[in-house]
PDB file of C-alpha atoms in Angstrom:
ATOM      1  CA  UNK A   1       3.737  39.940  20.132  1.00  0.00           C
ATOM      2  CA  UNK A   2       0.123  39.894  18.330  1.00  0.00           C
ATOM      3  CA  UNK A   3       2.159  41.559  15.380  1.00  0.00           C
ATOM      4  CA  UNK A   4       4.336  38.579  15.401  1.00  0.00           C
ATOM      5  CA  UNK A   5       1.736  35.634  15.729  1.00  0.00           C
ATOM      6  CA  UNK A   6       0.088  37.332  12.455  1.00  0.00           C
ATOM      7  CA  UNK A   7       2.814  37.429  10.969  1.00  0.00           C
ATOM      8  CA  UNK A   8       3.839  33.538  11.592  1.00  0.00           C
ATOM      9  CA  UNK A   9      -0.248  32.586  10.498  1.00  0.00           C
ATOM     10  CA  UNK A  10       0.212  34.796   6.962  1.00  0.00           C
ATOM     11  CA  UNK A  11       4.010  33.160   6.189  1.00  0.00           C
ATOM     12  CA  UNK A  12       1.849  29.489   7.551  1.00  0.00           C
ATOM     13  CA  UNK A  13      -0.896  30.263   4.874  1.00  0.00           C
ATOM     14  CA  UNK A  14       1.611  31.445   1.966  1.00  0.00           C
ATOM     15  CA  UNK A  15       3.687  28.124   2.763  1.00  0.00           C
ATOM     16  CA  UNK A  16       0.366  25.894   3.177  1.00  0.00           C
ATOM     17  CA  UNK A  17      -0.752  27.590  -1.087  1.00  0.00           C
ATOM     18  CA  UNK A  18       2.766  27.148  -2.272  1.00  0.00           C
ATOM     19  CA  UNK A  19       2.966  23.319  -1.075  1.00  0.00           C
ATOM     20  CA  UNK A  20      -0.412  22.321  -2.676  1.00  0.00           C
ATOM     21  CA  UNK A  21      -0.041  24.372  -5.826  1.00  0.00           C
ATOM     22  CA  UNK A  22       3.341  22.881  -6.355  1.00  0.00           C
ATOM     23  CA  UNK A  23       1.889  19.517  -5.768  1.00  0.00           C
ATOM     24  CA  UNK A  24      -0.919  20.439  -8.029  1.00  0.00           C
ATOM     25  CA  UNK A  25       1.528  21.069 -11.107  1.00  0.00           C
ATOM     26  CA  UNK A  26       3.847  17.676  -9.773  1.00  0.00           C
ATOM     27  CA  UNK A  27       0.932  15.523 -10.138  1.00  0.00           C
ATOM     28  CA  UNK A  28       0.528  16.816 -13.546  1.00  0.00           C
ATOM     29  CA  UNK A  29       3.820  16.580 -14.748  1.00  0.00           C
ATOM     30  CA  UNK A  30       4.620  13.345 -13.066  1.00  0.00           C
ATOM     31  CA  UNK A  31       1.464  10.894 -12.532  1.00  0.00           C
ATOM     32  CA  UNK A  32       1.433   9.053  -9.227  1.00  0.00           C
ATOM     33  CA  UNK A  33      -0.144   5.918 -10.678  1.00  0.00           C
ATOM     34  CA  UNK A  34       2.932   4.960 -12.940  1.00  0.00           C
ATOM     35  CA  UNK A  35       5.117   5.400  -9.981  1.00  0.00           C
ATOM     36  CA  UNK A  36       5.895   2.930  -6.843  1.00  0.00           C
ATOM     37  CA  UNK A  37       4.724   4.562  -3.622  1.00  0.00           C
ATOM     38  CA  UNK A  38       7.792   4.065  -1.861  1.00  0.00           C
ATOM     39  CA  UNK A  39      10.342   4.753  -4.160  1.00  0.00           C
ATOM     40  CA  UNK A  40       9.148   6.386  -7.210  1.00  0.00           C
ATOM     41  CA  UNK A  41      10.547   4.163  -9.907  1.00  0.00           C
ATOM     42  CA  UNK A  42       8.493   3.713 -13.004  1.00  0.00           C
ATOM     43  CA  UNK A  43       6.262   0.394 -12.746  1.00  0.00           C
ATOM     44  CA  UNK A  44       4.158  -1.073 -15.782  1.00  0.00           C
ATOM     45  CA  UNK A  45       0.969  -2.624 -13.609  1.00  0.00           C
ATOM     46  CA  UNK A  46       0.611   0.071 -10.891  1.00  0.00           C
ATOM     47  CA  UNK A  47      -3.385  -1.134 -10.163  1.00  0.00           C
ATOM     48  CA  UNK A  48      -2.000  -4.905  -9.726  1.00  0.00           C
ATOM     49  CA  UNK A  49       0.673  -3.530  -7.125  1.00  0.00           C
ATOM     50  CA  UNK A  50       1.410  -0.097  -6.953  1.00  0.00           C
ATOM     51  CA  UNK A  51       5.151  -0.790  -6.068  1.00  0.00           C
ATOM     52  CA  UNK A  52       8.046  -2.147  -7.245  1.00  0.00           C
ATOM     53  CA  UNK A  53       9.679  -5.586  -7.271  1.00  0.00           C
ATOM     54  CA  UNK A  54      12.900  -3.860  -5.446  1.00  0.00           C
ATOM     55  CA  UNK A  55      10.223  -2.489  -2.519  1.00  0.00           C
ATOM     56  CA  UNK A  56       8.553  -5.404  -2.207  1.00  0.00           C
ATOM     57  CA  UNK A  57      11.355  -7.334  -0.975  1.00  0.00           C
ATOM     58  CA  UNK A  58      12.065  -4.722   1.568  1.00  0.00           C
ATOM     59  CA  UNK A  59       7.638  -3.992   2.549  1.00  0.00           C
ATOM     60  CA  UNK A  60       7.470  -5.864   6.260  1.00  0.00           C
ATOM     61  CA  UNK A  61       3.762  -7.411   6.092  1.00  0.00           C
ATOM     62  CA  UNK A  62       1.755  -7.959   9.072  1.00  0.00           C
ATOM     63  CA  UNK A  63       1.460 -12.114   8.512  1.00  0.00           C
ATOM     64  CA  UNK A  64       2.182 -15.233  10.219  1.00  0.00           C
ATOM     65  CA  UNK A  65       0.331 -15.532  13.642  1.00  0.00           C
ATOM     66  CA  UNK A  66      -1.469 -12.443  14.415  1.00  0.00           C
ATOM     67  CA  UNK A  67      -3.943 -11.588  17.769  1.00  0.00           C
ATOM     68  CA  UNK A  68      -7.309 -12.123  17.177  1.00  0.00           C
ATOM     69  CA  UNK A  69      -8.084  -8.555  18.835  1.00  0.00           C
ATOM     70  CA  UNK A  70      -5.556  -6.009  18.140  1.00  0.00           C
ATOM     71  CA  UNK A  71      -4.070  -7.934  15.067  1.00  0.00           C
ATOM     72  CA  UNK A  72      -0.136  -7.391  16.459  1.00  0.00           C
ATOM     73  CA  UNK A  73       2.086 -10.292  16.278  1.00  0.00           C
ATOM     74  CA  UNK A  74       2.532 -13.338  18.431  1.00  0.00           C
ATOM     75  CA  UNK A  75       5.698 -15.103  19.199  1.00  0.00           C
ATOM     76  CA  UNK A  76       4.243 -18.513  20.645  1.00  0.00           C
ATOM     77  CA  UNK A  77       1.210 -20.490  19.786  1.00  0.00           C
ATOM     78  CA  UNK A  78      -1.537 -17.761  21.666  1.00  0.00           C
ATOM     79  CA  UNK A  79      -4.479 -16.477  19.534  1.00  0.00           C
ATOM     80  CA  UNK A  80      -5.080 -13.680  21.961  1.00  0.00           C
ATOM     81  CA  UNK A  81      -1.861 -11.293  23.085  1.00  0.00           C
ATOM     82  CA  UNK A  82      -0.856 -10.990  26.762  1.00  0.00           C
ATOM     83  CA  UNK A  83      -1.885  -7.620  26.400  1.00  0.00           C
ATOM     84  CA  UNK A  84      -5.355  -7.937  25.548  1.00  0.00           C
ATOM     85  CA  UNK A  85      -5.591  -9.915  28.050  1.00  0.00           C
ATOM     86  CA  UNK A  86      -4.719  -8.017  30.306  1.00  0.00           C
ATOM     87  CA  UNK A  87      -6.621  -4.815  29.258  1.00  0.00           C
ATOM     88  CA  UNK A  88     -10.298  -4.973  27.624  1.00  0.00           C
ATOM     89  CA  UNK A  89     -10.543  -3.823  24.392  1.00  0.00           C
ATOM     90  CA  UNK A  90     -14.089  -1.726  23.490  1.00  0.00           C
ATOM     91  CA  UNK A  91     -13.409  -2.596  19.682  1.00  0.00           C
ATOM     92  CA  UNK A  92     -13.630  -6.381  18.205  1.00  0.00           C
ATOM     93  CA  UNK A  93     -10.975  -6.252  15.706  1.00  0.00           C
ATOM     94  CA  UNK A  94      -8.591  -4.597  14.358  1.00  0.00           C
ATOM     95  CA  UNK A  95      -6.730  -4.692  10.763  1.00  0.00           C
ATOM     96  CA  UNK A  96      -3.527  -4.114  10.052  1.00  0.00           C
ATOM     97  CA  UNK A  97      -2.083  -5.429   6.687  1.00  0.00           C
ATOM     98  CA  UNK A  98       1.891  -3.732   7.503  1.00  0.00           C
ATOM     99  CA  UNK A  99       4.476  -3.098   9.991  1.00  0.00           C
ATOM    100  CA  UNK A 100       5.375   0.105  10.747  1.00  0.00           C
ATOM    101  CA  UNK A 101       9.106   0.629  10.082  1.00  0.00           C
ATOM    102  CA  UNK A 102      11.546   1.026   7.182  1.00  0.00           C
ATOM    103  CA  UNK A 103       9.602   1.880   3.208  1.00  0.00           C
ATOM    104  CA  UNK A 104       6.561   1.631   5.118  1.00  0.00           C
ATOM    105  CA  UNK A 105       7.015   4.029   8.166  1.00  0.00           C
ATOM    106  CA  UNK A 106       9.028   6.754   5.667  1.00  0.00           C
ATOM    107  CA  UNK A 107       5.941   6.266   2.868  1.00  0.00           C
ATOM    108  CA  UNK A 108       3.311   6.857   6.166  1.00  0.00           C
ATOM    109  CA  UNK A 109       5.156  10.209   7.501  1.00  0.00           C
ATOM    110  CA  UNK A 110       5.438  11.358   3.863  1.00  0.00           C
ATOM    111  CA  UNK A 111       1.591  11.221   3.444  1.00  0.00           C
ATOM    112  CA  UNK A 112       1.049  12.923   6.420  1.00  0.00           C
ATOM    113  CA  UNK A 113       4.202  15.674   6.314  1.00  0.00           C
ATOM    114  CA  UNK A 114       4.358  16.263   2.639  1.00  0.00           C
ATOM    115  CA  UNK A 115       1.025  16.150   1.529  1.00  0.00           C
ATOM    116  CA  UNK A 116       1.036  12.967  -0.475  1.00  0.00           C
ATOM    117  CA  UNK A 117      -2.371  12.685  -0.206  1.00  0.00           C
ATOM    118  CA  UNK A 118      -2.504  10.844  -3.486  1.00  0.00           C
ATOM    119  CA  UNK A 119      -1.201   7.517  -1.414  1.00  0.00           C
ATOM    120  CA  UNK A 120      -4.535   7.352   0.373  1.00  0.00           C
ATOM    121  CA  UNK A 121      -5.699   5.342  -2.790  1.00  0.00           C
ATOM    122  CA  UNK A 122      -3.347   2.690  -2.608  1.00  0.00           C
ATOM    123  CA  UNK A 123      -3.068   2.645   1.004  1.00  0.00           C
ATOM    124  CA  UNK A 124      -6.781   1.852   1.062  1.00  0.00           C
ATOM    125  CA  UNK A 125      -6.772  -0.924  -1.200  1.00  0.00           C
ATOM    126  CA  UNK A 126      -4.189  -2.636   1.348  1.00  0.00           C
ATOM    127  CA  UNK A 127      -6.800  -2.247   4.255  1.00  0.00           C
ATOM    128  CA  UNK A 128      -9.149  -3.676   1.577  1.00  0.00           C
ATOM    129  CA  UNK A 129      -7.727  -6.536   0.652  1.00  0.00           C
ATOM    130  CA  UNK A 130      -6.478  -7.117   3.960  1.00  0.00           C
ATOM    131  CA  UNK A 131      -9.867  -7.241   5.763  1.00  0.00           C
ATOM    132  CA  UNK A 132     -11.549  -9.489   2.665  1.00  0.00           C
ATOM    133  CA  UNK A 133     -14.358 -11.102   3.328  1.00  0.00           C
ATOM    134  CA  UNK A 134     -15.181 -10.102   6.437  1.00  0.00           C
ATOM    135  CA  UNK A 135     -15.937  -6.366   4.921  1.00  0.00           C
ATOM    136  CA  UNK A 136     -19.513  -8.399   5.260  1.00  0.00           C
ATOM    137  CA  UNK A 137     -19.557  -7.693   8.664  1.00  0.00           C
ATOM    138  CA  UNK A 138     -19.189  -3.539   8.420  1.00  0.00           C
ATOM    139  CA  UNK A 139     -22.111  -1.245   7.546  1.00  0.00           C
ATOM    140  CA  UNK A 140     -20.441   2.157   7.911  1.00  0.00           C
ATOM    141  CA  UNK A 141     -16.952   3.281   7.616  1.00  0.00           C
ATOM    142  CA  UNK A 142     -15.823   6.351   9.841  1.00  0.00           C
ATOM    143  CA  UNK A 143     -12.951   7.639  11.011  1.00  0.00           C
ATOM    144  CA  UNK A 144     -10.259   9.470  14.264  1.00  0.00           C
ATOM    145  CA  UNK A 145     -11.174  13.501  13.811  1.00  0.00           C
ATOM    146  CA  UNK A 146      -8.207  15.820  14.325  1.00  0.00           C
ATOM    147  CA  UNK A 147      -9.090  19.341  16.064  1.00  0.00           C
ATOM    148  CA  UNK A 148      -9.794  21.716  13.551  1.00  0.00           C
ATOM    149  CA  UNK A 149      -6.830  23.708  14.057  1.00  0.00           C
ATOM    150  CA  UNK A 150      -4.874  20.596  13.153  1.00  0.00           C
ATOM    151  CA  UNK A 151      -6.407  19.923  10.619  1.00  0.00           C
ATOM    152  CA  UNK A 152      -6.078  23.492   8.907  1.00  0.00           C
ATOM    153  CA  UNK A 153      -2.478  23.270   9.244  1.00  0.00           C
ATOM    154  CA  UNK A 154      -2.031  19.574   8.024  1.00  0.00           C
ATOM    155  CA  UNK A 155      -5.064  20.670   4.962  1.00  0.00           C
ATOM    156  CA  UNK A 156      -6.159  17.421   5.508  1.00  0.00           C
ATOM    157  CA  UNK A 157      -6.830  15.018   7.728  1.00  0.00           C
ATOM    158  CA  UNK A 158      -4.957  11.620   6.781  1.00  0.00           C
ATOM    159  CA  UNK A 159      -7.285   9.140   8.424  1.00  0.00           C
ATOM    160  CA  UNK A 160     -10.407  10.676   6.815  1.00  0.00           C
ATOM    161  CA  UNK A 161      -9.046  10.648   3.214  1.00  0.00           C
ATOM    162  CA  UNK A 162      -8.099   6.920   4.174  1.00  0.00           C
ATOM    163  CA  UNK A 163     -11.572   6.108   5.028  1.00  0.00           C
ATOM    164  CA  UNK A 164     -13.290   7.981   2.153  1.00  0.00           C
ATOM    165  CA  UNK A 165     -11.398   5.894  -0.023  1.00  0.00           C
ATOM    166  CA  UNK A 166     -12.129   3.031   1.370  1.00  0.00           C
ATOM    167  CA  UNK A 167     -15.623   3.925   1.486  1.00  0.00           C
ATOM    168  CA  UNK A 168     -15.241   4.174  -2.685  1.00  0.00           C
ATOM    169  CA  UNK A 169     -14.356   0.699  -2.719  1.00  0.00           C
ATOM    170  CA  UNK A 170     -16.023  -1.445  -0.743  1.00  0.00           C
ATOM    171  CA  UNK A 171     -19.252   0.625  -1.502  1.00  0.00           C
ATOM    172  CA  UNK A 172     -19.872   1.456   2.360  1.00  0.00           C
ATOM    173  CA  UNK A 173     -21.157   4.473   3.227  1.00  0.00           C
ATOM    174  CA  UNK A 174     -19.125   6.784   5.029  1.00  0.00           C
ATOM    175  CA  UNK A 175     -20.327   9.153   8.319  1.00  0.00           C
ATOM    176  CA  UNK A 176     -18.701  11.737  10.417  1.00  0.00           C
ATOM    177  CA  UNK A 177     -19.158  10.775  14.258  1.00  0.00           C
ATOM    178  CA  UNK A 178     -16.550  12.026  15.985  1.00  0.00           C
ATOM    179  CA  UNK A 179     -14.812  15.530  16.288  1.00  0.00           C
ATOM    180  CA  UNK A 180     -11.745  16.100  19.000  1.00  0.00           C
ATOM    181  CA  UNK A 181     -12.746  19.098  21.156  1.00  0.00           C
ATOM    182  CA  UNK A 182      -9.078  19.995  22.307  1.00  0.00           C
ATOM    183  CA  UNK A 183      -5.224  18.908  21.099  1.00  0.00           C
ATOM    184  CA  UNK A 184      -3.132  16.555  23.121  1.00  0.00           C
ATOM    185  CA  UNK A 185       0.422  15.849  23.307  1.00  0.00           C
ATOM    186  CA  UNK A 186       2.072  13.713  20.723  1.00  0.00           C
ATOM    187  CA  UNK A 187       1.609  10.055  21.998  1.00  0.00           C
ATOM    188  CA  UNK A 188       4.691   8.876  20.587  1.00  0.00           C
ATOM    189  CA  UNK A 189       6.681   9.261  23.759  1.00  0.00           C
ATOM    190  CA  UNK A 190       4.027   7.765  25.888  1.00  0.00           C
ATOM    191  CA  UNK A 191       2.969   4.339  27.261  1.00  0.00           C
ATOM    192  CA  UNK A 192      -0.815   3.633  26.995  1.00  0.00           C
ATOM    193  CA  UNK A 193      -2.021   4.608  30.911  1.00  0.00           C
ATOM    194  CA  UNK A 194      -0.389   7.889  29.638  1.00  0.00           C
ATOM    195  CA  UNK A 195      -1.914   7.721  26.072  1.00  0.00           C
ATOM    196  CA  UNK A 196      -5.630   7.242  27.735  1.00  0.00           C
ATOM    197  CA  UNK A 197      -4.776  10.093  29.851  1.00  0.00           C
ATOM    198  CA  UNK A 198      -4.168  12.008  27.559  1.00  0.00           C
ATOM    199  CA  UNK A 199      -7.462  11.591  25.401  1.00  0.00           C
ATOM    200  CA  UNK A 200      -9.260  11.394  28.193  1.00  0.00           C
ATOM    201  CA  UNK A 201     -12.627  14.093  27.263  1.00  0.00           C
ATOM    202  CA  UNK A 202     -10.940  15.223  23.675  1.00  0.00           C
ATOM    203  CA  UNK A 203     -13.255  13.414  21.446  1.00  0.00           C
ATOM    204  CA  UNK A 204     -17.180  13.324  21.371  1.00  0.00           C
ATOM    205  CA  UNK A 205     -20.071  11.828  19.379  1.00  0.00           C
ATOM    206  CA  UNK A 206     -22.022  13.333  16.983  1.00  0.00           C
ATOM    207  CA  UNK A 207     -24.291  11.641  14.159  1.00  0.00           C
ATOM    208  CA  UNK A 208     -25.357   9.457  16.605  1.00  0.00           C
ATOM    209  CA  UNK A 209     -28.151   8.173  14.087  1.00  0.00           C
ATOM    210  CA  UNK A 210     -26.396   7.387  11.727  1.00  0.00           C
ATOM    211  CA  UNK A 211     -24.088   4.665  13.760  1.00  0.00           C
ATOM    212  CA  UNK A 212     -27.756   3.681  15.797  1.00  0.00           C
ATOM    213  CA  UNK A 213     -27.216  -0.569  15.862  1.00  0.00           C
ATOM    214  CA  UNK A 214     -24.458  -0.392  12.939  1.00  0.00           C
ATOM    215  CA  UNK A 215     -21.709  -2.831  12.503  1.00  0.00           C
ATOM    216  CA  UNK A 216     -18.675   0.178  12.501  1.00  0.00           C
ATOM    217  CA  UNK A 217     -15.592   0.426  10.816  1.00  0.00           C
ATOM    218  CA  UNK A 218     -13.087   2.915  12.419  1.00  0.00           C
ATOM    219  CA  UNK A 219     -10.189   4.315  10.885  1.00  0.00           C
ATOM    220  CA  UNK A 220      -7.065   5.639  11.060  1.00  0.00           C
ATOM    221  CA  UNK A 221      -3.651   5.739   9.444  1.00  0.00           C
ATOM    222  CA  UNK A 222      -1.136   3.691  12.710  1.00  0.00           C
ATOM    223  CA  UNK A 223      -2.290   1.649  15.279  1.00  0.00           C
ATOM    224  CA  UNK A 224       0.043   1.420  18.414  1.00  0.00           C
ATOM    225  CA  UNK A 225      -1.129   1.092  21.952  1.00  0.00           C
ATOM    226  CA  UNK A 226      -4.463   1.224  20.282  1.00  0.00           C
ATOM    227  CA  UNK A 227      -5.319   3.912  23.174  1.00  0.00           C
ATOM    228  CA  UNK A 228      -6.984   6.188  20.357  1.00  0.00           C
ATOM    229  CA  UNK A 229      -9.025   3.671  19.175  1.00  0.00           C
ATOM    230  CA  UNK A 230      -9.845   2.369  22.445  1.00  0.00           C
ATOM    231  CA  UNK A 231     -11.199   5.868  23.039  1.00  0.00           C
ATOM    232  CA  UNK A 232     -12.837   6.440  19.866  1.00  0.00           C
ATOM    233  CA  UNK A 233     -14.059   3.143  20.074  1.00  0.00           C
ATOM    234  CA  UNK A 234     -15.784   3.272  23.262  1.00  0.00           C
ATOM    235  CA  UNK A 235     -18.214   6.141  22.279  1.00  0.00           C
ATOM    236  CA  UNK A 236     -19.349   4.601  18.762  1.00  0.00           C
ATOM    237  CA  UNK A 237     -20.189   1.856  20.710  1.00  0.00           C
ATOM    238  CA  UNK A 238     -22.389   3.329  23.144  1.00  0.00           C
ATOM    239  CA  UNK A 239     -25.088   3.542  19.788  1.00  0.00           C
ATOM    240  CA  UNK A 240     -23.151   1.360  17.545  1.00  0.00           C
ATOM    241  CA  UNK A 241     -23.691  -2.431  17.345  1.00  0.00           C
ATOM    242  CA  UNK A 242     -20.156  -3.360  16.779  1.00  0.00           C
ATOM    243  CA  UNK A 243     -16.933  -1.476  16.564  1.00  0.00           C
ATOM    244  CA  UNK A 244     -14.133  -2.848  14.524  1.00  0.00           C
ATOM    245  CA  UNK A 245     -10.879  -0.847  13.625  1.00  0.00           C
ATOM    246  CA  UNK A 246      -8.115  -0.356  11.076  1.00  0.00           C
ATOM    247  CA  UNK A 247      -5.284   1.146   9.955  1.00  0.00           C
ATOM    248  CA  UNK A 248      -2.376   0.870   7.406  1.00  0.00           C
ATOM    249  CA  UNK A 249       0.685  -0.438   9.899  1.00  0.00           C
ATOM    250  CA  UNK A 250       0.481  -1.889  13.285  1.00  0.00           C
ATOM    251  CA  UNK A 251       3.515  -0.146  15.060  1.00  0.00           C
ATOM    252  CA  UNK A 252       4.904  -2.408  17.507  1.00  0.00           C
ATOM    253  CA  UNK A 253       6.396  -1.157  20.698  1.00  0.00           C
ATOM    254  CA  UNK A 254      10.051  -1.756  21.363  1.00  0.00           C
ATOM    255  CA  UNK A 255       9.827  -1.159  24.786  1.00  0.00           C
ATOM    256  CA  UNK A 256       8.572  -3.889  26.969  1.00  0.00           C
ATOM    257  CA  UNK A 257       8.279  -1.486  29.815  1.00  0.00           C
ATOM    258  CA  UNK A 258       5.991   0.695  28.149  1.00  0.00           C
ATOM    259  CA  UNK A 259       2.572  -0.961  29.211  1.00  0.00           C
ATOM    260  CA  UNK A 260      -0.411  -1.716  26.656  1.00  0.00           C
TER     261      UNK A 260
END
């Protein structure tokens, strides 16, 4: 049995070199900033918009009227969702400049899966420009922590890279004040009593000094229930003046029975 488990971490390590060595030589061969993130077709102004006029027909922004909390859509004439009404949020806004489904939702899982981590770039300049002017209310950008087992296997952690870049352009400094003790289930299949359940005691502060009466930024790559960043968000705030959150697509639950 301990024979096998080595076995499956050496074949886990071998796979992990391969992936980022071939990704290495990919990059060099075939530049990511000529190429549309979604589809990789060739596209002449890739810092203007870094996809293509086929894509961009098909990208599902998050516009029109929006909740002034948790930034997900509103049918009727409400600045404030029923469920935020309902349930107290511990951040004051969040950001969310797409919808998670079709290009957008396959371009996300790719990042994360396939080690695209060259996406972060443009995926921060969304947030970016996005948020505008009211980056003048953030002092520090940080970011959700993944266990570090997680994290070894993934060789990155999406919502960091995300952040750093971020960090690079709005010239925020970036800190490190969370870490998540322990895994948890995927929350995917969960509704958000279940979701806070199941972060319930994963995640604790450190850095606490360098959050002391700042105006936070959190990060992360999908908002859904916004259970994570509930969680996340209720710690920084303990030291933290304010506690505001983003991500690149605000997943919407299908469900209606699945509670917020």
């Amino acid at each position: 049995m301990a024979k096998t488990a080595k076995n499956t971490k050496k074949y886990q390590k071998l796979t992990n070199f391969w992936a980022k060595f071939v990704n290495f030589f990919d990059a060099m061969l075939f530049p990511d900033n000529i190429k549309c993130i979604f589809c990789g077709r060739d596209i002449n102004n890739f810092e203007e918009q870094p996809y293509c006029e086929k894509c961009a027909k098909k990208l599902v922004k998050n516009d029109g009227n929006r909740c002034r909390i948790c930034d997900e859509k509103i049918e009727n004439e409400a600045i404030i969702c029923g469920r935020c009404q309902k349930q107290k949020r511990s951040f004051k806004r969040a950001y969310c400049p797409f919808i998670y489904e079709g290009i957008v939702r396959q371009s996300l899982l790719s990042y994360k899966m396939n080690n695209r981590r060259y996406l972060a770039k443009s995926y921060a300049k969304f947030i970016y420009n996005y948020i505008g002017e009211d980056f003048k209310n953030f002092d520090v950008i940080t970011f959700v922590p993944m266990t570090k087992k997680k994290e070894k296997e993934r060789s990155f952690n999406q919502s960091k890279l995300l952040a750093e870049e971020l960090a690079k352009i709005s010239n925020l400094k970036i800190c490190k004040c969370l870490i998540k003790i322990s895994e948890t289930k995927e929350q995917k299949k969960l509704n958000f009593n279940e979701r806070k359940k199941n972060l319930s005691n994963c995640f604790r502060i450190v850095n606490e000094k360098e959050i002391d009466d700042m105006r936070v930024l959190l990060v992360d790559d999908i908002i859904t229930t916004c259970a994570t960043m509930d969680t996340c968000s209720k710690l920084i705030a303990k030291y933290a003046k304010s506690v505001s959150v983003a991500g690149v697509a605000r997943n919407i639950l299908k469900d209606e029975n699945k509670d917020d």
